[in-house]
Coordinates of C-alpha atoms and ligand atoms in Angstrom, one line a residue:
M126 CA -112.8 -28.3 2.1
P127 CA -108.9 -28.3 3.3
T128 CA -107.4 -25.7 0.9
R129 CA -104.3 -27.2 -1.3
I130 CA -101.2 -26.2 1.1
L131 CA -98.5 -27.3 -1.3
T132 CA -97.6 -28.9 -4.3
P133 CA -95.2 -29.6 -7.1
E134 CA -96.5 -26.1 -8.9
Y135 CA -95.9 -24.2 -5.8
V136 CA -92.5 -25.7 -4.8
N137 CA -91.3 -24.9 -8.2
G138 CA -93.4 -23.7 -11.0
I139 CA -92.5 -26.2 -13.6
F140 CA -93.5 -29.8 -12.3
K141 CA -96.8 -30.4 -13.5
G142 CA -98.1 -33.4 -14.0
L143 CA -95.3 -35.3 -12.6
K144 CA -96.2 -38.2 -10.1
I145 CA -95.8 -38.2 -6.2
S146 CA -93.5 -40.9 -5.1
P147 CA -93.6 -41.2 -1.0
E148 CA -94.8 -44.1 0.1
P149 CA -98.1 -43.3 2.5
K150 CA -97.4 -43.4 6.2
A151 CA -100.6 -45.1 8.4
E152 CA -102.8 -42.1 9.3
P153 CA -104.0 -42.0 13.1
A154 CA -107.3 -44.1 13.3
H155 CA -110.9 -42.0 13.5
G156 CA -111.3 -41.0 16.4
L157 CA -107.9 -40.3 17.6
T158 CA -107.4 -36.7 16.7
P159 CA -109.6 -34.2 16.9
P160 CA -112.5 -34.0 14.4
A161 CA -111.2 -30.9 12.4
L162 CA -107.5 -31.8 11.8
N163 CA -106.1 -31.9 8.7
K164 CA -103.0 -31.4 6.9
S165 CA -103.7 -27.9 6.0
I166 CA -104.8 -26.9 9.6
Q167 CA -101.8 -28.5 10.7
Y168 CA -99.0 -27.0 8.0
K169 CA -100.6 -23.7 9.7
R170 CA -100.3 -25.0 13.2
C171 CA -96.5 -26.2 13.0
M172 CA -95.7 -22.6 11.0
L173 CA -97.2 -21.1 13.7
Q174 CA -95.8 -22.6 16.8
L175 CA -92.4 -22.7 15.2
R176 CA -92.7 -18.6 14.9
S177 CA -93.6 -18.2 18.4
K178 CA -90.6 -19.1 19.5
G179 CA -89.4 -15.8 18.1
D180 CA -85.4 -15.2 18.2
R181 CA -84.5 -18.7 19.4
P182 CA -83.1 -20.2 17.2
L183 CA -81.7 -23.4 18.3
E184 CA -85.8 -23.9 19.9
K185 CA -86.8 -24.0 16.8
Y186 CA -84.5 -26.4 15.5
I187 CA -85.6 -28.9 18.6
F188 CA -89.3 -28.0 17.3
L189 CA -88.3 -29.1 13.8
S190 CA -86.6 -32.3 14.8
S191 CA -88.7 -33.5 16.3
L192 CA -91.3 -32.9 13.8
K193 CA -89.5 -34.6 11.1
Q194 CA -89.4 -37.6 13.6
Y195 CA -93.6 -37.0 14.7
D196 CA -94.6 -36.0 10.9
E197 CA -91.6 -36.4 8.2
E198 CA -94.3 -35.4 5.0
M199 CA -94.9 -32.2 7.2
F200 CA -91.3 -31.2 8.1
Y201 CA -90.3 -31.3 4.1
A202 CA -93.3 -29.8 3.1
I203 CA -92.5 -26.6 5.6
L204 CA -88.8 -26.9 4.4
M205 CA -89.5 -26.8 0.7
A206 CA -91.8 -24.0 1.0
N207 CA -89.7 -21.4 3.0
M208 CA -86.4 -22.4 2.2
P209 CA -84.8 -19.2 3.2
E210 CA -86.7 -18.9 6.6
I211 CA -86.0 -22.8 7.8
C212 CA -82.5 -23.6 5.8
P213 CA -80.6 -21.6 8.5
L214 CA -82.0 -23.2 11.2
I215 CA -81.9 -26.7 10.3
Y216 CA -78.1 -25.9 8.4
T217 CA -75.5 -23.4 8.8
P218 CA -75.8 -21.4 11.3
T219 CA -78.0 -23.2 13.8
V220 CA -77.0 -26.4 12.9
G221 CA -73.9 -25.2 14.9
D222 CA -75.6 -24.6 18.0
A223 CA -77.4 -27.9 17.7
C224 CA -74.1 -29.5 17.1
L225 CA -72.5 -27.5 20.0
N226 CA -75.4 -29.1 22.3
F227 CA -76.2 -32.1 21.0
S228 CA -75.2 -34.4 24.2
H229 CA -78.5 -31.7 25.8
I230 CA -80.9 -31.6 23.2
Y231 CA -80.4 -35.1 21.9
R232 CA -83.7 -37.2 21.6
K233 CA -83.8 -39.9 19.6
P234 CA -81.7 -42.3 16.9
E235 CA -81.9 -40.7 13.8
G236 CA -78.5 -42.2 12.1
L237 CA -76.1 -44.6 12.9
Y238 CA -73.0 -44.4 15.9
V239 CA -70.4 -46.2 15.2
S240 CA -67.5 -46.2 17.6
I241 CA -64.0 -47.2 17.9
E242 CA -64.9 -49.5 20.4
D243 CA -67.2 -51.4 17.6
K244 CA -63.7 -52.3 15.6
G245 CA -63.5 -55.7 14.2
S246 CA -67.5 -55.7 14.1
I247 CA -68.7 -52.8 12.2
K248 CA -70.6 -54.4 10.0
N249 CA -73.3 -55.5 12.7
V250 CA -73.1 -52.1 13.4
L251 CA -74.1 -51.0 10.0
R252 CA -76.6 -54.0 10.3
V253 CA -79.2 -52.7 12.5
W254 CA -79.7 -49.9 10.3
P255 CA -84.0 -50.6 9.1
H256 CA -83.5 -49.4 5.8
K257 CA -80.6 -51.4 4.6
D258 CA -81.7 -52.0 1.2
K259 CA -83.3 -48.5 0.4
A260 CA -80.3 -46.9 1.6
R261 CA -78.5 -44.2 -1.6
I262 CA -77.0 -41.5 -0.1
T263 CA -74.7 -41.0 3.6
V264 CA -73.3 -38.2 5.2
V265 CA -70.3 -39.6 7.3
T266 CA -68.3 -37.5 9.8
D267 CA -66.1 -38.0 12.6
G268 CA -66.9 -34.6 13.9
S269 CA -63.2 -33.5 13.9
R270 CA -63.9 -30.0 12.3
I271 CA -67.5 -29.1 12.0
L272 CA -67.9 -26.0 10.4
G273 CA -65.6 -23.7 12.5
L274 CA -66.1 -25.0 15.1
G275 CA -63.2 -27.7 15.8
D276 CA -63.4 -30.9 17.4
L277 CA -67.5 -31.5 18.7
G278 CA -67.1 -35.3 18.7
V279 CA -70.4 -37.5 18.4
N280 CA -71.9 -33.7 19.0
G281 CA -70.9 -33.5 15.0
M282 CA -73.9 -36.0 14.1
P283 CA -76.5 -32.9 13.5
I284 CA -73.8 -31.9 10.6
S285 CA -74.8 -35.4 8.9
I286 CA -78.2 -34.9 9.6
G287 CA -78.6 -31.9 8.7
K288 CA -76.7 -31.9 5.0
L289 CA -78.8 -35.3 4.6
S290 CA -82.1 -33.0 5.1
L291 CA -80.8 -31.1 2.3
Y292 CA -80.2 -34.1 -0.2
I293 CA -83.7 -34.7 0.5
A294 CA -85.4 -31.2 -0.1
G295 CA -82.9 -29.8 -2.5
A296 CA -82.2 -32.9 -4.3
G297 CA -85.4 -35.1 -4.0
F298 CA -83.6 -38.3 -2.5
K299 CA -86.2 -40.2 -0.6
P300 CA -86.0 -39.7 3.0
E301 CA -85.6 -43.6 3.6
S302 CA -82.6 -44.0 1.2
T303 CA -80.5 -41.5 3.6
L304 CA -78.2 -42.6 6.2
P305 CA -76.7 -40.0 8.7
I306 CA -73.7 -41.6 10.4
C307 CA -71.7 -40.2 13.2
L308 CA -68.0 -42.0 13.1
D309 CA -66.8 -42.0 17.1
L310 CA -63.3 -42.0 17.3
G311 CA -62.8 -39.7 20.7
T312 CA -62.8 -36.6 21.2
N313 CA -59.8 -34.3 22.0
N314 CA -62.3 -31.2 23.2
A315 CA -61.5 -31.0 26.5
K316 CA -65.3 -29.9 27.4
N317 CA -66.9 -32.5 25.7
L318 CA -64.5 -34.5 27.7
D319 CA -65.5 -32.9 30.9
D320 CA -69.4 -33.1 30.1
P321 CA -70.9 -35.5 32.2
L322 CA -73.7 -35.4 29.7
Y323 CA -71.7 -36.1 26.5
L324 CA -72.8 -39.0 24.9
G325 CA -69.8 -39.8 22.8
L326 CA -66.9 -42.4 24.2
R327 CA -64.7 -40.4 27.1
R328 CA -61.4 -40.9 25.2
K329 CA -58.8 -39.0 23.4
R330 CA -58.8 -39.3 19.5
V331 CA -57.2 -42.4 18.4
D332 CA -53.7 -42.5 16.1
D333 CA -53.5 -42.2 12.8
K334 CA -52.9 -46.1 12.4
E335 CA -55.7 -47.3 14.6
M336 CA -57.6 -44.8 12.4
D337 CA -56.8 -46.0 9.1
E338 CA -56.8 -49.2 9.8
F339 CA -60.7 -48.6 11.5
M340 CA -61.7 -46.6 8.5
D341 CA -60.7 -49.9 5.9
E342 CA -62.8 -51.8 7.8
F343 CA -65.6 -49.3 8.0
M344 CA -65.5 -48.5 4.1
H345 CA -65.3 -52.2 3.5
A346 CA -68.6 -52.6 5.6
M347 CA -70.0 -49.9 3.7
A348 CA -70.1 -51.2 0.6
E349 CA -71.0 -55.1 2.1
V350 CA -74.0 -53.8 3.8
F351 CA -75.0 -51.0 2.0
P352 CA -73.7 -51.5 -2.2
N353 CA -75.8 -49.1 -3.6
I354 CA -74.8 -46.0 -1.3
L355 CA -72.7 -43.5 -2.4
V356 CA -70.6 -42.0 0.7
Q357 CA -70.2 -37.7 1.4
F358 CA -67.4 -37.6 3.9
E359 CA -68.0 -34.5 5.6
D360 CA -66.2 -32.6 8.5
F361 CA -63.0 -34.6 8.7
S362 CA -60.5 -32.2 9.9
T363 CA -57.9 -31.4 7.1
D364 CA -55.4 -33.9 7.2
H365 CA -57.8 -36.5 7.5
A366 CA -60.0 -35.1 4.4
F367 CA -57.5 -34.8 2.4
H368 CA -55.9 -38.3 3.2
Y369 CA -59.4 -40.4 3.0
L370 CA -60.8 -39.1 0.3
E371 CA -57.4 -39.8 -1.8
R372 CA -57.1 -43.3 -0.3
Y373 CA -61.0 -44.1 -0.9
Q374 CA -62.2 -42.1 -4.5
N375 CA -60.8 -44.7 -6.4
T376 CA -60.6 -47.5 -4.8
A377 CA -63.4 -48.1 -3.1
K378 CA -65.9 -50.1 -3.9
V379 CA -68.9 -47.8 -3.2
P380 CA -68.4 -43.6 -4.9
V381 CA -67.2 -41.2 -2.6
F382 CA -66.6 -37.8 -2.3
N383 CA -65.7 -35.1 -0.1
D384 CA -68.0 -32.2 0.4
D385 CA -65.6 -29.2 2.4
I386 CA -62.9 -30.3 -0.6
Q387 CA -65.3 -30.5 -3.2
G388 CA -68.4 -29.5 -2.6
T389 CA -67.3 -26.1 -1.7
G390 CA -64.8 -26.0 -4.8
A391 CA -67.7 -26.6 -7.0
V392 CA -69.4 -24.1 -5.5
V393 CA -66.9 -21.3 -5.3
L394 CA -65.8 -21.7 -8.6
S395 CA -69.9 -21.5 -9.8
G396 CA -69.9 -18.1 -8.2
F397 CA -66.0 -17.0 -9.0
V398 CA -67.1 -17.5 -12.6
N399 CA -69.6 -15.5 -12.2
A400 CA -68.4 -12.6 -10.4
A401 CA -65.2 -12.8 -12.0
K402 CA -67.4 -11.5 -15.1
L403 CA -69.4 -9.3 -13.2
S404 CA -66.2 -7.5 -11.8
S405 CA -64.5 -7.8 -15.6
E406 CA -67.0 -5.8 -16.5
A407 CA -66.4 -3.1 -14.7
S408 CA -62.6 -2.9 -15.2
G409 CA -61.8 -4.1 -18.1
R410 CA -59.2 -6.2 -16.8
D411 CA -59.1 -10.0 -19.1
L412 CA -60.6 -13.1 -17.2
T413 CA -57.2 -14.3 -17.5
D414 CA -55.9 -11.4 -14.7
H415 CA -57.5 -11.9 -11.8
R416 CA -55.9 -12.7 -8.8
V417 CA -56.9 -14.7 -5.8
L418 CA -56.1 -14.3 -2.3
F419 CA -57.3 -17.1 0.0
L420 CA -56.8 -16.5 3.7
G421 CA -57.1 -20.1 5.1
A422 CA -55.3 -22.8 4.1
G423 CA -57.2 -26.0 4.8
S424 CA -59.1 -28.2 3.6
A425 CA -61.7 -25.9 2.3
G426 CA -59.4 -23.4 1.3
V427 CA -57.2 -25.7 -0.8
G428 CA -60.1 -27.8 -2.1
V429 CA -61.4 -24.5 -3.0
A430 CA -58.6 -23.0 -4.7
K431 CA -57.3 -26.4 -6.9
Q432 CA -61.3 -25.6 -8.4
V433 CA -60.8 -22.0 -9.3
M434 CA -57.8 -23.2 -11.3
S435 CA -59.9 -24.5 -13.8
F436 CA -62.0 -20.9 -14.2
F437 CA -58.2 -20.2 -15.3
T438 CA -57.5 -23.2 -17.7
L439 CA -60.8 -23.2 -18.8
Q440 CA -59.7 -19.8 -20.2
G441 CA -56.7 -21.9 -21.7
L442 CA -54.1 -21.1 -19.4
S443 CA -51.6 -24.0 -18.5
E444 CA -51.7 -25.8 -14.9
E445 CA -48.7 -23.3 -14.2
E446 CA -50.3 -20.0 -15.1
A447 CA -53.5 -21.6 -13.7
K448 CA -51.3 -21.5 -10.0
S449 CA -49.7 -18.1 -10.5
R450 CA -53.1 -16.2 -10.2
I451 CA -53.2 -17.9 -6.9
W452 CA -51.9 -16.6 -2.7
F453 CA -52.2 -18.3 0.1
I454 CA -52.3 -17.3 3.9
D455 CA -52.4 -19.2 6.9
S456 CA -52.3 -18.1 10.8
Q457 CA -48.5 -17.9 10.0
G458 CA -48.9 -15.5 7.4
M459 CA -48.2 -15.6 3.1
I460 CA -47.7 -19.1 2.3
T461 CA -43.7 -19.2 0.5
A462 CA -42.1 -22.4 -0.8
D463 CA -38.9 -21.7 1.8
R464 CA -41.3 -21.9 5.0
P465 CA -39.8 -24.7 6.7
K466 CA -42.0 -28.0 7.8
L467 CA -44.7 -27.3 5.7
Q468 CA -47.7 -29.2 5.6
A469 CA -48.2 -31.3 2.8
H470 CA -51.4 -30.2 1.4
K471 CA -50.0 -26.6 1.6
I472 CA -46.7 -26.9 -0.6
Y473 CA -48.7 -27.2 -3.6
F474 CA -49.4 -23.4 -3.4
A475 CA -46.8 -22.2 -1.7
R476 CA -45.4 -18.8 -3.5
K477 CA -42.0 -20.0 -5.3
D478 CA -41.6 -16.1 -6.5
Y479 CA -40.9 -14.2 -3.2
S480 CA -37.6 -14.0 -1.3
G481 CA -38.4 -10.9 0.8
P482 CA -38.9 -10.8 4.7
P483 CA -41.7 -12.9 5.9
L484 CA -45.5 -11.3 5.0
K485 CA -47.8 -11.5 8.0
N486 CA -50.2 -8.7 7.4
L487 CA -53.4 -9.1 5.7
L488 CA -53.1 -5.5 4.3
D489 CA -49.2 -5.8 3.3
I490 CA -50.1 -9.1 1.5
I491 CA -52.7 -7.0 -0.2
D492 CA -50.8 -4.6 -0.7
Y493 CA -48.2 -6.7 -2.1
V494 CA -50.5 -9.4 -3.9
K495 CA -52.9 -6.5 -5.4
P496 CA -55.9 -9.3 -5.4
T497 CA -59.0 -8.9 -7.7
A498 CA -60.6 -11.3 -5.1
L499 CA -60.5 -12.1 -1.6
V500 CA -61.4 -15.5 -0.4
G501 CA -61.7 -16.2 3.6
L502 CA -62.1 -20.2 4.9
S503 CA -59.9 -19.5 8.0
T504 CA -62.4 -19.3 11.0
M505 CA -61.6 -16.0 11.4
R506 CA -64.5 -14.0 12.5
G507 CA -63.7 -10.0 11.2
A508 CA -60.3 -11.1 9.6
F509 CA -61.9 -9.1 6.5
T510 CA -60.9 -5.6 8.0
K511 CA -62.5 -2.0 7.3
E512 CA -58.8 -1.4 5.6
A513 CA -58.6 -4.4 3.9
V514 CA -62.0 -4.5 2.3
E515 CA -61.3 -0.9 1.7
K516 CA -58.1 -1.8 0.0
M517 CA -60.1 -4.2 -2.3
A518 CA -62.2 -1.4 -3.3
E519 CA -59.0 1.1 -4.1
L520 CA -57.7 -1.5 -6.1
N521 CA -60.7 -2.6 -8.2
P522 CA -63.8 -0.8 -9.3
R523 CA -65.5 -4.3 -8.0
P524 CA -63.9 -6.0 -5.6
I525 CA -64.8 -10.2 -5.1
I526 CA -65.2 -10.2 -1.2
F527 CA -66.1 -14.1 -0.2
P528 CA -65.9 -14.4 3.8
L529 CA -67.0 -18.2 3.4
S530 CA -66.6 -19.8 6.8
N531 CA -68.9 -21.1 9.0
P532 CA -71.4 -20.5 11.1
V533 CA -72.1 -17.1 10.3
S534 CA -70.4 -16.0 14.1
L535 CA -66.9 -17.0 12.3
S536 CA -67.7 -15.2 8.6
E537 CA -64.8 -13.0 7.9
C538 CA -66.7 -9.9 7.0
E539 CA -70.5 -9.0 7.3
F540 CA -72.6 -8.5 4.2
K541 CA -73.5 -4.8 5.5
D542 CA -69.8 -4.2 6.2
A543 CA -68.8 -5.2 3.1
I544 CA -71.4 -2.7 1.3
E545 CA -70.3 0.6 3.2
W546 CA -67.1 -0.1 3.0
T547 CA -67.0 -0.3 -0.6
D548 CA -69.6 2.1 -1.4
G549 CA -71.8 -0.6 -2.8
K550 CA -69.2 -1.7 -5.5
V551 CA -68.2 -5.5 -3.5
I552 CA -69.6 -8.5 -5.2
F553 CA -70.3 -11.0 -2.1
A554 CA -70.6 -14.4 -1.4
S555 CA -70.6 -15.6 2.6
G556 CA -71.0 -19.6 4.0
S557 CA -73.6 -18.6 6.0
P558 CA -76.6 -16.6 5.2
F559 CA -77.0 -12.7 5.8
L560 CA -80.0 -11.0 4.8
P561 CA -80.4 -8.0 2.4
Y562 CA -79.2 -4.6 3.3
T563 CA -80.5 -1.5 2.3
Y564 CA -77.9 1.2 1.3
K565 CA -78.5 4.6 0.5
G566 CA -81.6 4.1 -1.1
K567 CA -80.9 0.9 -3.1
E568 CA -81.3 -3.0 -1.9
Y569 CA -78.1 -5.6 -2.4
Y570 CA -79.0 -9.2 -1.8
P571 CA -76.3 -11.3 -0.7
G572 CA -74.8 -14.8 -2.5
Q573 CA -74.3 -17.9 -0.1
G574 CA -71.2 -19.5 -1.2
N575 CA -72.4 -22.7 0.4
N576 CA -71.8 -26.2 -0.7
M577 CA -75.1 -26.6 -0.2
Y578 CA -75.8 -25.3 -3.8
V579 CA -74.0 -28.6 -5.3
F580 CA -73.8 -31.6 -3.3
P581 CA -77.4 -32.6 -3.3
G582 CA -77.0 -32.4 -7.1
I583 CA -73.6 -34.1 -7.0
G584 CA -74.9 -36.7 -5.2
F585 CA -78.9 -37.4 -6.9
G586 CA -76.8 -37.3 -10.6
G587 CA -73.9 -40.1 -9.1
V588 CA -76.9 -42.1 -7.3
L589 CA -79.5 -42.0 -10.4
S590 CA -76.1 -42.6 -13.0
K591 CA -75.5 -45.3 -10.7
C592 CA -71.9 -44.6 -10.6
K593 CA -68.6 -46.2 -9.9
H594 CA -66.9 -43.3 -8.2
V595 CA -67.3 -39.6 -8.8
T596 CA -64.4 -38.0 -10.7
P597 CA -63.2 -34.8 -10.6
S598 CA -65.0 -33.7 -14.3
M599 CA -68.0 -34.5 -12.5
V600 CA -67.7 -31.8 -9.6
E601 CA -66.6 -29.2 -12.2
N602 CA -69.5 -30.0 -14.1
A603 CA -72.1 -29.9 -11.3
S604 CA -70.1 -26.3 -10.5
L605 CA -70.7 -25.0 -14.4
A606 CA -73.6 -26.5 -14.3
L607 CA -74.8 -24.2 -11.1
A608 CA -72.9 -21.2 -13.0
E609 CA -75.0 -21.6 -16.1
S610 CA -78.3 -21.8 -13.9
L611 CA -78.8 -18.4 -13.5
T612 CA -81.6 -16.4 -14.6
Q613 CA -82.0 -13.0 -16.2
E614 CA -84.0 -11.7 -13.4
E615 CA -81.1 -12.6 -11.2
R616 CA -78.2 -11.6 -13.2
D617 CA -80.6 -8.3 -13.3
M618 CA -80.5 -8.7 -9.5
G619 CA -76.7 -8.6 -9.5
L620 CA -76.5 -12.5 -8.2
I621 CA -73.7 -14.8 -8.5
Y622 CA -75.8 -17.6 -7.1
P623 CA -79.5 -18.5 -8.1
K624 CA -81.9 -17.9 -5.4
L625 CA -82.8 -20.9 -2.6
T626 CA -86.4 -21.3 -3.8
R627 CA -85.1 -22.5 -7.2
V628 CA -82.5 -25.3 -5.3
R629 CA -85.0 -28.0 -6.6
E630 CA -84.8 -27.0 -10.1
V631 CA -81.0 -26.1 -10.1
S632 CA -80.2 -29.3 -8.2
M633 CA -81.9 -31.6 -11.1
Q634 CA -79.6 -29.4 -13.9
I635 CA -76.8 -30.3 -11.8
A636 CA -77.4 -34.2 -11.6
A637 CA -78.6 -34.4 -15.3
R638 CA -74.9 -33.2 -16.0
V639 CA -73.2 -34.9 -13.6
I640 CA -75.2 -37.9 -15.5
H641 CA -73.7 -36.9 -18.8
V642 CA -70.1 -36.5 -17.8
A643 CA -70.2 -40.2 -15.5
Q644 CA -71.4 -41.2 -19.2
E645 CA -68.5 -39.8 -20.8
E646 CA -66.1 -41.0 -18.2
H647 CA -67.5 -44.7 -18.7
V648 CA -67.7 -44.8 -14.6
D649 CA -72.1 -44.9 -15.2
R650 CA -73.6 -48.7 -14.2
N651 CA -77.2 -47.3 -15.6
A652 CA -77.4 -48.5 -19.0
P653 CA -80.7 -47.5 -20.3
L654 CA -79.9 -44.0 -19.2
R655 CA -77.1 -43.8 -22.3
H656 CA -79.7 -43.5 -24.8
M657 CA -81.0 -40.2 -22.9
D658 CA -80.1 -36.9 -24.2
D659 CA -79.4 -34.2 -21.9
E660 CA -83.4 -32.9 -21.9
H661 CA -84.3 -36.0 -21.6
L662 CA -82.1 -36.6 -18.5
L663 CA -83.1 -33.7 -16.9
E664 CA -86.7 -35.1 -17.3
F665 CA -85.8 -38.4 -15.5
A666 CA -83.9 -36.8 -12.9
R667 CA -87.2 -34.3 -12.5
K668 CA -89.2 -37.4 -12.4
R669 CA -86.9 -39.5 -9.6
S670 CA -87.5 -36.7 -7.5
W671 CA -89.2 -36.9 -4.2
Y672 CA -91.8 -34.5 -3.2
P673 CA -93.8 -34.6 0.1
R674 CA -97.5 -35.9 -0.3
V675 CA -99.6 -32.8 -1.3
P676 CA -102.8 -32.3 0.8
S677 CA -105.6 -32.6 -1.2
S678 CA -107.7 -30.1 -1.8
Ligands
LIG290 N1 -69.0 -21.9 2.4 C1 -68.7 -23.3 2.7 O1 -70.0 -24.3 1.6 C2 -68.0 -24.2 3.3 C3 -67.4 -23.3 4.6 N2 -66.4 -23.8 5.1 C4 -65.5 -23.3 6.4 O2 -64.3 -22.8 6.3 C5 -63.6 -22.6 7.2 C6 -62.2 -23.3 7.3 O3 -62.4 -24.6 7.4 P1 -61.5 -25.5 7.1 O4 -60.7 -25.6 5.7 O5 -61.6 -27.4 7.0 O6 -60.4 -25.7 8.1 P2 -59.1 -26.0 8.4 O7 -59.8 -25.5 10.3 O8 -58.1 -27.1 8.1 O9 -58.4 -24.4 8.1 C7 -58.4 -23.2 8.8 C8 -56.9 -22.6 7.8 O10 -57.2 -21.1 8.6 C9 -56.1 -20.7 8.6 N3 -56.1 -19.9 9.6 C10 -56.1 -19.9 11.3 N4 -56.2 -18.2 11.9 C11 -55.6 -17.8 10.8 C12 -55.5 -16.5 10.6 N5 -55.8 -15.5 12.0 N6 -54.9 -16.0 9.8 C13 -54.9 -16.3 8.7 N7 -55.4 -17.8 8.7 C14 -55.6 -18.5 9.4 C15 -55.6 -21.6 9.4 O11 -54.0 -22.1 9.2 C16 -55.9 -22.7 8.5 O12 -55.0 -23.2 7.1 C17 -64.9 -23.3 8.2 O13 -65.5 -22.5 9.0 C18 -65.9 -24.2 7.6 O14 -66.7 -23.8 8.3 C19 -65.8 -25.3 5.0 C20 -66.7 -25.8 4.1 C21 -67.8 -25.5 3.1
LIG291 C1 -70.3 -25.9 5.0 C2 -69.5 -26.9 5.0 O1 -69.6 -28.0 4.4 C3 -68.5 -26.6 6.2 O2 -68.7 -25.0 6.8 O3 -68.2 -27.4 7.1
LIG292 MG1 -68.5 -29.0 5.7

């Protein structure tokens, strides 16, 4: 008798009795599979084959990718039951390797490629997607800033695919409602252009004017071909990330958000809310007196800082006072308003209250700012040196250190080092996962400050509410819902983010809050939901959430 290997209860413990929704795929006819093969054995065989690849994560990625194409439900069953093990394989850090090698490991179509050569007929390209009427969520990248790895061109496709796998596992989007898109506008990466196997257009990126024309046509076509879709922009280079968010967030006919700016902002605000409380408990410092120093002023850094400002405004500070709690360092040093030719997105946070000689060195800047929190979104591996982290520990009984750059090879510091250099006092979250670390007989758990904790819930709430736009308040409330989702057990463990194994339930809480705020702001279009209170919205989100079919016992 086959054993029950995965049930919603098993995955989450609280979804008893809910209908499991997928449309059954035809099983191979009797006689085409060995007699004893069943889902339970298949699950075990898949896990065995996966683990037999040992310490070769890219091979594991390729195996999982093939499994997804061959037996999608088994792939999601395995992912959902083993999130901490599988997430780093289909997402950061391994997805970074998959992107670097995409043109070499590519096997089958898994999304749409829309290139600059399609300009004028983009709609026709979008129409080839087989599940047009089912598409609800898309992740669109132009491959120009993939994680911290730079311009990878069409090799950026795995990031769209990986994020959408998390929409499915994390929030319960039906697989056929997801649409990965990679825009090929050329690449300035010489390595790609010189690679005879590179699968993108062999040309340099187009200029801004041509890109604007292309993007306008693309967004227009998206709304026509996929009228019910929500668009997540992902890993556009910083200037374009800000530009297209601004251009479309209130004007496009489909809702839009930028994950690197808004999703990252939300996840870091959430971690910061919990971290600041822990830090202030140790120091006695008022929450309004935290001082946050950012290393890296790209789309992620500036997006996060704007969201972290609401930590202060929610405590009653004015916008100016909140801004005064934030300092930035980029590749030229501390960002001050007197610096010539400052990029537009850096102007808002440029300090006007410093007039000494330019400060370039992190240690000098820490001495000057006396931060309570150090946040890295710089793509600079090891930038948080021993001296810098020790200095943070001298200034604070519990320093907040968030090295958030991805993939793990670009992290500003490692968890183990942060623990040792602060004698276990650090409050830590990184962009990519680290393992727990035992120090002086005590086990410490790292937080993962990655937008994967919020984008599934933001997207699910947005789609269920049929929102016209994704508003800043929907994003901010997603962040607060995440911060509030910690259980007592997680707080007792010193965590600032929930355990990854709970991501589905946490996404439901985020989705319900997002729907509520969409209603408050009158951007929702799903009228029947307006009669539901928060508890019913949560129940509604859970009921709409997809699970892979359960092998019957
Ligand atoms: N944890 C998460 O959820 C997320 C993490 N990220 C990560 O954040 C990183 C940055 O992303 P973006 O802001 O889009 O990239 P970006 O390239 O636009 O920004 C990088 C920033 O770092 C600065 N920088 C570079 N070298 C530096 C140095 N030596 N010293 C000081 N600053 C330096 C640059 O001046 C720039 O301001 C990437 O590694 C990305 O993977 C991005 C989004 C989400
Ligand atoms: C996590 C993510 O979105 C990034 O590193 O770009
Ligand atoms: Mg990203």
